[in-house]
Coordinates of C-alpha atoms in Angstrom, one line a residue:
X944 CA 11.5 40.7 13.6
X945 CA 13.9 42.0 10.4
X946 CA 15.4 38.6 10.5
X947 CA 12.2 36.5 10.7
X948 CA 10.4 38.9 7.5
X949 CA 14.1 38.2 6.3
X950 CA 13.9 34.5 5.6
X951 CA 9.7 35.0 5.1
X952 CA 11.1 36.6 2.1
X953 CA 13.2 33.9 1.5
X954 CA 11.2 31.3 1.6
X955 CA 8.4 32.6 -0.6
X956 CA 11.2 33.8 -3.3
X957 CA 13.7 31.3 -3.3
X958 CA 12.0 28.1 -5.1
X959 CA 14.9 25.8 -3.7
X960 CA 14.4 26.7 -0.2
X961 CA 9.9 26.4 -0.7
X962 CA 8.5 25.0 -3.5
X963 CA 10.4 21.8 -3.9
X964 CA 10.7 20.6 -0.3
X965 CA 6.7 21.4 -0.1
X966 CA 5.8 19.6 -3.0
X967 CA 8.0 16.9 -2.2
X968 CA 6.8 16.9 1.7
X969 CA 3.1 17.1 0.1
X970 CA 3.4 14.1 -1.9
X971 CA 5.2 12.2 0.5
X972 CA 2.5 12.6 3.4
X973 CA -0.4 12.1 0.7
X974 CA 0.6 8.8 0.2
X975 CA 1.0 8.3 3.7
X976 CA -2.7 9.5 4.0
X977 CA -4.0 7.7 1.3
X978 CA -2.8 4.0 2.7
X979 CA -3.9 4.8 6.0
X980 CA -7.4 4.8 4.4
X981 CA -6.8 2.5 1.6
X982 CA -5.9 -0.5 3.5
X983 CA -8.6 -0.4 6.3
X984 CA -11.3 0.7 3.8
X985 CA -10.3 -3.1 2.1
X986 CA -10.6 -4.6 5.9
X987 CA -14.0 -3.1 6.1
X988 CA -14.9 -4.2 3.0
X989 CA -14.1 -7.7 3.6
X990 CA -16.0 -8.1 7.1
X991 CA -19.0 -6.2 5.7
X992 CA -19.2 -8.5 2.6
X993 CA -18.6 -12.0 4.6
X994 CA -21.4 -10.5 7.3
X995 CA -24.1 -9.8 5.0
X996 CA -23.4 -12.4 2.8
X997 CA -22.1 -15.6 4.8
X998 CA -21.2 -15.4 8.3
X999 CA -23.5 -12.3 10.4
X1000 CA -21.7 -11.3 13.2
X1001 CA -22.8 -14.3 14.7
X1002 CA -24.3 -17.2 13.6
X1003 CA -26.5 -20.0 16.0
X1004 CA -26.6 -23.9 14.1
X1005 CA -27.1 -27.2 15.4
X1006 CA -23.6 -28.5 16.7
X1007 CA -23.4 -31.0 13.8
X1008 CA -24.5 -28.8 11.3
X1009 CA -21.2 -26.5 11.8
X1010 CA -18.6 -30.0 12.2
X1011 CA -19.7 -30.2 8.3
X1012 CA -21.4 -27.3 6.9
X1013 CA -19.3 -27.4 4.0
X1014 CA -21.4 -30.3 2.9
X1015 CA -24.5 -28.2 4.0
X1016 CA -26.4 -31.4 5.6
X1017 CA -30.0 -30.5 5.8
X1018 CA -30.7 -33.6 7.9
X1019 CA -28.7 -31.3 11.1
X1020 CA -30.7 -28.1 10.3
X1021 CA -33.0 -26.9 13.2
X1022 CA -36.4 -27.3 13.0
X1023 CA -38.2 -24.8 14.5
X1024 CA -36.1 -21.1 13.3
X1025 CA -39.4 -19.1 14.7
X1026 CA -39.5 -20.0 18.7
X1027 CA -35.2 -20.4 18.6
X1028 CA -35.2 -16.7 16.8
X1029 CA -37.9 -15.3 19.5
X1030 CA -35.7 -16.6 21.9
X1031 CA -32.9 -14.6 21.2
X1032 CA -34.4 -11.8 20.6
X1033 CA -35.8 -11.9 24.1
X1034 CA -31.6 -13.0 25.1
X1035 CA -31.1 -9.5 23.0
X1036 CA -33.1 -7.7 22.1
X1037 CA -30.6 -4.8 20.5
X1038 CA -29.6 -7.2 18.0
X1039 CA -31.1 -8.4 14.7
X1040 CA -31.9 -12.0 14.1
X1041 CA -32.9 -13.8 10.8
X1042 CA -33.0 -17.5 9.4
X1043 CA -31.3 -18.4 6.4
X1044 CA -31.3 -22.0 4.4
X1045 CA -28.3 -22.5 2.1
X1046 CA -28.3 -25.6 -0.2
X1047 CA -27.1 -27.0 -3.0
X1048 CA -28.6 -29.0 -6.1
X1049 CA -29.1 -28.9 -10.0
X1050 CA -30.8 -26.3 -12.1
X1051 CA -33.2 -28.1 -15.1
X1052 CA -33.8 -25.9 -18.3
X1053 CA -36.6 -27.8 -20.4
X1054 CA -37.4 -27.1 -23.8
X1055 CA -40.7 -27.0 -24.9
X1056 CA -40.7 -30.8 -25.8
X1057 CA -39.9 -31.0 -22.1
X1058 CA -36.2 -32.5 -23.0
X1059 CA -33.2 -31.1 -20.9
X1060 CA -31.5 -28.2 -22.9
X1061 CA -29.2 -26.7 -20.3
X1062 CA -27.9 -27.8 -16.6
X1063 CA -26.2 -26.3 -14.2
X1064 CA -25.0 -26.2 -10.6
X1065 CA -26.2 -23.8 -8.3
X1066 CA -25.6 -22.5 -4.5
X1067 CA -28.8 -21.7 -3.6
X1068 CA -29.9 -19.3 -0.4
X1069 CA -32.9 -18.8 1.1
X1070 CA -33.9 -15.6 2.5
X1071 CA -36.7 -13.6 4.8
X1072 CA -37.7 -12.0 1.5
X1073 CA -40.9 -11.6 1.7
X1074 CA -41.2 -10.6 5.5
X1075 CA -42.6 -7.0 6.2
X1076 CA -39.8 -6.3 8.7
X1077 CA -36.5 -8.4 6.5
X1078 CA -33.6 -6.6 5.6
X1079 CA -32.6 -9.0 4.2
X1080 CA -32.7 -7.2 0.5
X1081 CA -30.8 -4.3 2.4
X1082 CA -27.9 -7.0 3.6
X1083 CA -27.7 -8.5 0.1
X1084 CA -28.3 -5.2 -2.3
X1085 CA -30.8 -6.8 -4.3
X1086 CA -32.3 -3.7 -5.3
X1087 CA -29.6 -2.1 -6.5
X1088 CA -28.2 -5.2 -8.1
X1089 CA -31.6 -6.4 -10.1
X1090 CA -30.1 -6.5 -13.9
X1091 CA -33.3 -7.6 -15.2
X1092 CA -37.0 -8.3 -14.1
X1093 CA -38.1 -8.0 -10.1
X1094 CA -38.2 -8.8 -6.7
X1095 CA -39.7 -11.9 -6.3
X1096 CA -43.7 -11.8 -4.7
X1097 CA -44.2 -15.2 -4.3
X1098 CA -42.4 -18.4 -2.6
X1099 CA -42.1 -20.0 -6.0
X1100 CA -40.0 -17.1 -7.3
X1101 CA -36.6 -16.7 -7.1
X1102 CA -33.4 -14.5 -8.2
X1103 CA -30.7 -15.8 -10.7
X1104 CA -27.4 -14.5 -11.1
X1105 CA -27.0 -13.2 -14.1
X1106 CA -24.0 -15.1 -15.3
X1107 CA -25.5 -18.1 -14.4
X1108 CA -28.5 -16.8 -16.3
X1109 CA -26.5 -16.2 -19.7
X1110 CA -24.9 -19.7 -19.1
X1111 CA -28.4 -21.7 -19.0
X1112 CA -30.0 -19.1 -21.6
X1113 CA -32.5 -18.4 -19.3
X1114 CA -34.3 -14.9 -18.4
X1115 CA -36.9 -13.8 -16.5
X1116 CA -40.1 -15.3 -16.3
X1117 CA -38.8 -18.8 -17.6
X1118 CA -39.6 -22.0 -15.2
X1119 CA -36.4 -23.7 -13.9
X1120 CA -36.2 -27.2 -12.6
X1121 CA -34.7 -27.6 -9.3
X1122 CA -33.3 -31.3 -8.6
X1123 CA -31.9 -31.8 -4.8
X1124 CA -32.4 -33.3 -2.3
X1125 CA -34.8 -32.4 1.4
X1126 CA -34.1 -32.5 4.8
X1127 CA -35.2 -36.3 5.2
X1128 CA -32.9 -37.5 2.7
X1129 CA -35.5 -37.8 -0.4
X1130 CA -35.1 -36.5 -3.9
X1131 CA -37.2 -33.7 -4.7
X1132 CA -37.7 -31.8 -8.3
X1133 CA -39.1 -28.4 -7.9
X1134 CA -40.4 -25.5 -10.3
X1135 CA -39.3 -21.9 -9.6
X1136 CA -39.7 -18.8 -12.1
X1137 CA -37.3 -17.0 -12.6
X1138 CA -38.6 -13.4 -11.2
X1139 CA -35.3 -11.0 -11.8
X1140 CA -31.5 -11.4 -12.5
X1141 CA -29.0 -10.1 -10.2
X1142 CA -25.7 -8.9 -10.1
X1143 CA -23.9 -9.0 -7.1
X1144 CA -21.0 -7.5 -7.6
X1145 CA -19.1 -10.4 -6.2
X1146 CA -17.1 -12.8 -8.2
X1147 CA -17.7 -15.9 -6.2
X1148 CA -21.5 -15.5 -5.7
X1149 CA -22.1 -14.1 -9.4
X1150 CA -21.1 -17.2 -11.0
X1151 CA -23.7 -19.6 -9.7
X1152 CA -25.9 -17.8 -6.6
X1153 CA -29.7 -18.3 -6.9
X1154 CA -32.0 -16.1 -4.1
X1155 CA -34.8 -18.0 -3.3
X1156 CA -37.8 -17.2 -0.6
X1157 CA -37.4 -18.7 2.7
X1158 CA -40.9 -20.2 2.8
X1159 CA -40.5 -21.8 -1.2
X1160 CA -37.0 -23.4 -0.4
X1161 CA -39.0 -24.8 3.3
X1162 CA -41.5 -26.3 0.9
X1163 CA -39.4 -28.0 -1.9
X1164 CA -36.5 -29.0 1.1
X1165 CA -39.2 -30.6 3.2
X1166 CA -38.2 -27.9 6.2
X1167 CA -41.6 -26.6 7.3
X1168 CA -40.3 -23.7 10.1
X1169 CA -36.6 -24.9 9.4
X1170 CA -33.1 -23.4 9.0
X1171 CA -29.6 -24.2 8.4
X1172 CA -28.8 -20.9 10.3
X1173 CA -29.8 -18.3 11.7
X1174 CA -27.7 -15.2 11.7
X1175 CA -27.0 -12.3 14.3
X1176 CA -26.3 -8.7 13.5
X1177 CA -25.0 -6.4 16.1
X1178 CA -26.5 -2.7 16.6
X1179 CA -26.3 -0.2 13.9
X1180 CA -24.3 -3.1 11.6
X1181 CA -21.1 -2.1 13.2
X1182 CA -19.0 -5.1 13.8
X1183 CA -16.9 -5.4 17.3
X1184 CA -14.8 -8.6 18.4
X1185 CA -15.2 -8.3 21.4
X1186 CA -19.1 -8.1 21.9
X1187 CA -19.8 -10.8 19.3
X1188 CA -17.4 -12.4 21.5
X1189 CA -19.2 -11.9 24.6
X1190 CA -22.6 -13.0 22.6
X1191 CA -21.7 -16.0 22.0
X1192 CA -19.9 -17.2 25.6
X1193 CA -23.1 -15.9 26.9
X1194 CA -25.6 -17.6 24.4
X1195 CA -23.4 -21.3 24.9
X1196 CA -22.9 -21.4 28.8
X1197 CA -24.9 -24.6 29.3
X1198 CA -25.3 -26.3 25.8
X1199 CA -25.7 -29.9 25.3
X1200 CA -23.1 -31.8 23.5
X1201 CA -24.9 -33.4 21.4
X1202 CA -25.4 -33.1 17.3
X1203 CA -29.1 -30.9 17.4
X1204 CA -27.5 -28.9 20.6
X1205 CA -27.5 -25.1 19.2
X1206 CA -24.2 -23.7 19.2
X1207 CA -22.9 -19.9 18.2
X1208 CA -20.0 -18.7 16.8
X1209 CA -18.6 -15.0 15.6
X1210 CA -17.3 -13.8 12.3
X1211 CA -13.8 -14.4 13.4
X1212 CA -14.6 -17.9 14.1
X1213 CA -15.8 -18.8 10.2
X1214 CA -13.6 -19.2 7.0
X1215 CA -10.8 -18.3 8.5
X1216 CA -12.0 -15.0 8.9
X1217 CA -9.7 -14.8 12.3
X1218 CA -6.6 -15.5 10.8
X1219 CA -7.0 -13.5 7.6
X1220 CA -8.5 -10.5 9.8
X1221 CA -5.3 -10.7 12.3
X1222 CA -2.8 -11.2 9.6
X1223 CA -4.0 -8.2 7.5
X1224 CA -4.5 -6.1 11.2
X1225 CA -0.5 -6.7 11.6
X1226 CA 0.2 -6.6 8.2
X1227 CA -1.7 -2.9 8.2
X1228 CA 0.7 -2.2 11.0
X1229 CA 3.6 -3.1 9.3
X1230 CA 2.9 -1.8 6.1
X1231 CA 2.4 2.0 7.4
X1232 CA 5.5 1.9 9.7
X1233 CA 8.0 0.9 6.6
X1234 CA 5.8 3.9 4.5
X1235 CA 6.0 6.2 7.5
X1236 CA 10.0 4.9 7.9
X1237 CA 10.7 5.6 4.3
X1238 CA 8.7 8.8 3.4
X1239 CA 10.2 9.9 6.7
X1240 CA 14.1 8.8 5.0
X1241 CA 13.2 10.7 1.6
X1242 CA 11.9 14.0 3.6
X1243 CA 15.1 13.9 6.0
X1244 CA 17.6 13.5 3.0
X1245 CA 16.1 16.1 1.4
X1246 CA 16.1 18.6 4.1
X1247 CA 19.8 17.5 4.7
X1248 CA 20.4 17.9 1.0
X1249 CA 18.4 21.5 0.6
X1250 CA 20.3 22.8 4.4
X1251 CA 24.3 21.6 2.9
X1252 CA 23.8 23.6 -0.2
X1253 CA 23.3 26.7 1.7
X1254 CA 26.6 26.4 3.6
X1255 CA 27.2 29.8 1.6
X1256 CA 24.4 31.4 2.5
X1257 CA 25.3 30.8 6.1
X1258 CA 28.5 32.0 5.5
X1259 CA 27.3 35.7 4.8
X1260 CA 25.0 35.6 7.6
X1261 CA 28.1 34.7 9.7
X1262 CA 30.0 37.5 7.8
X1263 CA 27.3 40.4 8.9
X1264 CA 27.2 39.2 12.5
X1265 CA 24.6 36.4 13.1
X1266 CA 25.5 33.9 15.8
X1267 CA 25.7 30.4 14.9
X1268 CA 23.3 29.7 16.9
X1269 CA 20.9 31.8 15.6
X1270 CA 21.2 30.3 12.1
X1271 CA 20.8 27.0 13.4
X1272 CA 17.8 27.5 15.0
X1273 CA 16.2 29.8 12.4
X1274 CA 17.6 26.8 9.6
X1275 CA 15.1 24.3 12.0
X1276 CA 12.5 27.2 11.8
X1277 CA 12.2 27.0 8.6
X1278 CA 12.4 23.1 8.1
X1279 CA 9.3 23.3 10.3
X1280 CA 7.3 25.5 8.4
X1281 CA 7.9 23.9 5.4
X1282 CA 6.6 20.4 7.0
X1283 CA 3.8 22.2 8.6
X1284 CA 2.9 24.0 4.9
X1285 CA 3.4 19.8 3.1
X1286 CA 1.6 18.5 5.4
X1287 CA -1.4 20.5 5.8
X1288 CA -1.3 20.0 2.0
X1289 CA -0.5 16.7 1.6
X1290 CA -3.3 15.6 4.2
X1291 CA -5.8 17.7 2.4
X1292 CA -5.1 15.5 -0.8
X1293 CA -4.8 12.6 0.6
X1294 CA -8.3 12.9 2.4
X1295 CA -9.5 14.0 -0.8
X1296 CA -8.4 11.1 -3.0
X1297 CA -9.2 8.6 0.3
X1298 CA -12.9 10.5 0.2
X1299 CA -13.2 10.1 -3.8
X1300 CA -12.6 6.4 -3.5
X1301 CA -14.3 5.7 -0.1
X1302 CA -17.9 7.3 -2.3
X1303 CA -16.6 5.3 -5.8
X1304 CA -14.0 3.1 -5.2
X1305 CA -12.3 1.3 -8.0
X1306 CA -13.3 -1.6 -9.4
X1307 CA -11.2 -4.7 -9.9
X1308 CA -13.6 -7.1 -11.5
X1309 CA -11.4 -8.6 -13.7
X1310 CA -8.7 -9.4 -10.6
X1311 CA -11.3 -11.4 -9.3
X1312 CA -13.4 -13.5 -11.7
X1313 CA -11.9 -16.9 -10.8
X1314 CA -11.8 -15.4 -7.1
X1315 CA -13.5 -17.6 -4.8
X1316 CA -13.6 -14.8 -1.5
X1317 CA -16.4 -12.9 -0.3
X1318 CA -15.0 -9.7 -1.4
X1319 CA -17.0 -6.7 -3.7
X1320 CA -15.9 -6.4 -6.8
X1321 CA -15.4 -2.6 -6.2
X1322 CA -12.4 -1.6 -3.4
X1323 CA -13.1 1.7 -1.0
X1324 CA -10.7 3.3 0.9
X1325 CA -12.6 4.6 4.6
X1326 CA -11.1 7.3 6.0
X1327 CA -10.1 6.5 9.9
X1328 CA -9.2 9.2 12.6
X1329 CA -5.8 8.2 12.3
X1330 CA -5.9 9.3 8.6
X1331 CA -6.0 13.4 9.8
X1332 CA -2.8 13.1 11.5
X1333 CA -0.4 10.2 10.7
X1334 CA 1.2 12.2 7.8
X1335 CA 2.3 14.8 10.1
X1336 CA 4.8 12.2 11.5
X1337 CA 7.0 12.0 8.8
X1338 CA 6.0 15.7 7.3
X1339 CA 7.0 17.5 10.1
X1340 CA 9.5 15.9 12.1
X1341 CA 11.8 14.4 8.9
X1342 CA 12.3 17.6 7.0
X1343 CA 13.6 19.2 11.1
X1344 CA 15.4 16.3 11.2
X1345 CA 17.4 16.7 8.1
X1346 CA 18.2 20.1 9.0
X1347 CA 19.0 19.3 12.4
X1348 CA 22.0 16.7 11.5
X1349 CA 22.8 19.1 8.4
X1350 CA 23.1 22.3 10.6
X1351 CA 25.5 21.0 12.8
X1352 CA 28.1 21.4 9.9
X1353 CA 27.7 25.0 11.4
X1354 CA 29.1 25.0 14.1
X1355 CA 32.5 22.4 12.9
X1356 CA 33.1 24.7 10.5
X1357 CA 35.2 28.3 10.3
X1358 CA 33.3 31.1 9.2
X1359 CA 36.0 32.1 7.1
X1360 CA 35.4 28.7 5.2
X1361 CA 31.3 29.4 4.8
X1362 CA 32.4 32.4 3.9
X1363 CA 34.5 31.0 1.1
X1364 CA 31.4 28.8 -0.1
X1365 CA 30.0 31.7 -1.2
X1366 CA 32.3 32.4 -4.0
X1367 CA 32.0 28.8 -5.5

């Protein structure tokens, strides 16, 4: 018990032996911390963005549609998006279904001569904006993201981005001329108001996005009751691979083959999502073992470093009758406690930081501008279970390590020549 309050003392007096190797065990198992929740929180990000915006966490087209969606061919849409969503809501019924219509075409600014003063191209998507039970507005942050002006109340209004907006020197309640083309093939030239401006707080969509109503884009496309897509959300938004996966095996077993036969497909299956998702998974692996690897390095060389320069020390207690043994394990004691101490500390900050910046994020706006992915503006870190423990790994076990190899000098060495260390 006199030896324990012995090196108690020590430890809380001797700024070599505490301080240092906590602050340095802190710091090391606060970064640790802080990429374990930086690196999935930009994961997250991504699938949530893609979902809401793009791909759902399913998404049922017409066969033909999805071989060349990237030319978004209207004549493949469906036709009826009401009976096929009713449907699967009775296939199931825990999941949310809504149609969507993305197209492309010109946007016509007019002067009041009527002559052409500004043109632009636009990707245009229709949404469920005006249904009582849409959350659609949710999925896509309108609300929060209206700039200028307001939800649209009618099928002939829609929602501008605002860059686009500055780029045809519109605002809102101006009349824009859209020039495209329907689902039969025909040209069509059709007025919309401007009702709000929007900022979505993603590069790629900011630049040229327009937000129509389902039912106005169904009327200027020529789509009465159609879709290009309609889009599957699983319960309480939370993505899983493996029940999207078992969603759509179920929804295709016994599909036609031909180019209007309905077909489903997950998130992983779109845009590369898979790959990109996999490769970042291992790469988030990877990543945290060399962190882990190398924080757990610095911690052990540092405990080797703080346990050789008190060969002297160890000397005198040989001197006065403690065993070798005794020092050794008591040397380890300590190394413990001081991992314990850093990385109770450490994780605290860490969590801290990783909560800061999972509530605010940081933004990296600029980064992206010529960015054409499906990811916010704004980066979060999300704190994962793992995040409470990991930097215990190195913080505990590194600093015991380094005295562990470093205490063995004990024992190959005379006590006379500790002893002698002691005068140097």
């Amino acid at each position: 018990m006199i030896m324990i309050k012995f090196l108690w003392k020590g430890l809380l007096r001797d700024r070599h032996r505490s301080l240092f190797p906590v602050i340095t065990t802190s710091i090391g198992v606060m970064l640790v911390v802080f990429l374990s929740a930086w690196l999935p929180g930009v994961m997250d990000d991504s699938i949530r963005h893609n979902a809401n915006f793009s791909t759902g966490h399913v998404k049922v087209t017409t066969k033909g549609y999805w071989e060349l969606q990237h030319q978004m061919p209207l004549d493949l849409a469906m036709d009826d998006a009401k009976q096929i969503i009713s449907d699967l809501k009775e296939q199931f019924p825990d999941m949310e279904w809504t149609a969507r219509i993305r197209f492309g075409g010109l946007l016509d600014v007019a002067g009041e001569d009527g002559e052409t003063i500004a043109q632009g191209p636009a990707s245009a998507i229709a949404l469920d904006l005006l249904g009582k039970d849409s959350k659609e507005i949710e999925r896509f942050n309108i609300r929060q993201g209206l700039v200028q002006g307001r939800l649209p109340e009618n099928p002939d209004e829609i929602l501008l981005a605002e860059k686009l907006a500055i780029q045809l020197g519109v605002k809102p309640g101006d009349t824009v001329t859209l020039f495209g083309s329907t689902m039969y093939g025909s040209m069509t030239f059709y007025n919309f108001t401007i009702a709000g401006l929007l900022s979505f707080g993603v590069s790629a969509m900011d630049r040229s996005t327009i937000i129509t109503p389902l039912e106005g884009a169904r009327f200027a496309l020529d789509m009465a009751g159609g879709a290009t897509e309609i889009l599957g959300y699983l319960p309480d938004m939370n993505f899983s691979r493996e029940k999207a996966r078992a969603v759509a095996e179920q929804f295709n077993t016994g599909r036609g083959d031909d180019e209007f036969a309905l077909n489903m497909v997950t998130l992983m299956d779109q845009s590369g999502l898979g790959e990109l998702l996999e490769y970042m998974d291992g790469m988030l692996g990877f990543i945290l073992f060399v962190f882990v690897f190398m924080m757990f390095i610095v911690l052990w060389n540092s405990g080797l470093i703080g346990a050789i320069r008190r060969y002297g020390e160890m000397g005198l207690r040989l001197a006065i009758g403690e065993t070798k043994s005794h020092i050794y394990w008591t040397l380890i004691l300590e190394s413990a406690v001081i991992g314990i101490m850093g990385s109770i500390l450490g994780t605290i900050i860490g969590l801290i930081i990783s909560a800061y910046l999972q509530v605010y994020g940081i933004n990296i706006g600029d980064i992206m501008q010529n960015s054409t992915m499906l990811m916010s503006d704004t980066i979060r870190a999300k704190i994962m279970p793992e995040s409470f423990y990991i930097g215990f790994l190195p913080g505990l076990f590194a600093p015991a390590l380094g005295s562990l190899v470093a205490g063995r000098g004990i024992y190959k060495r005379e006590t006379a020549s500790l002893f002698k260390e002691l005068e140097l």
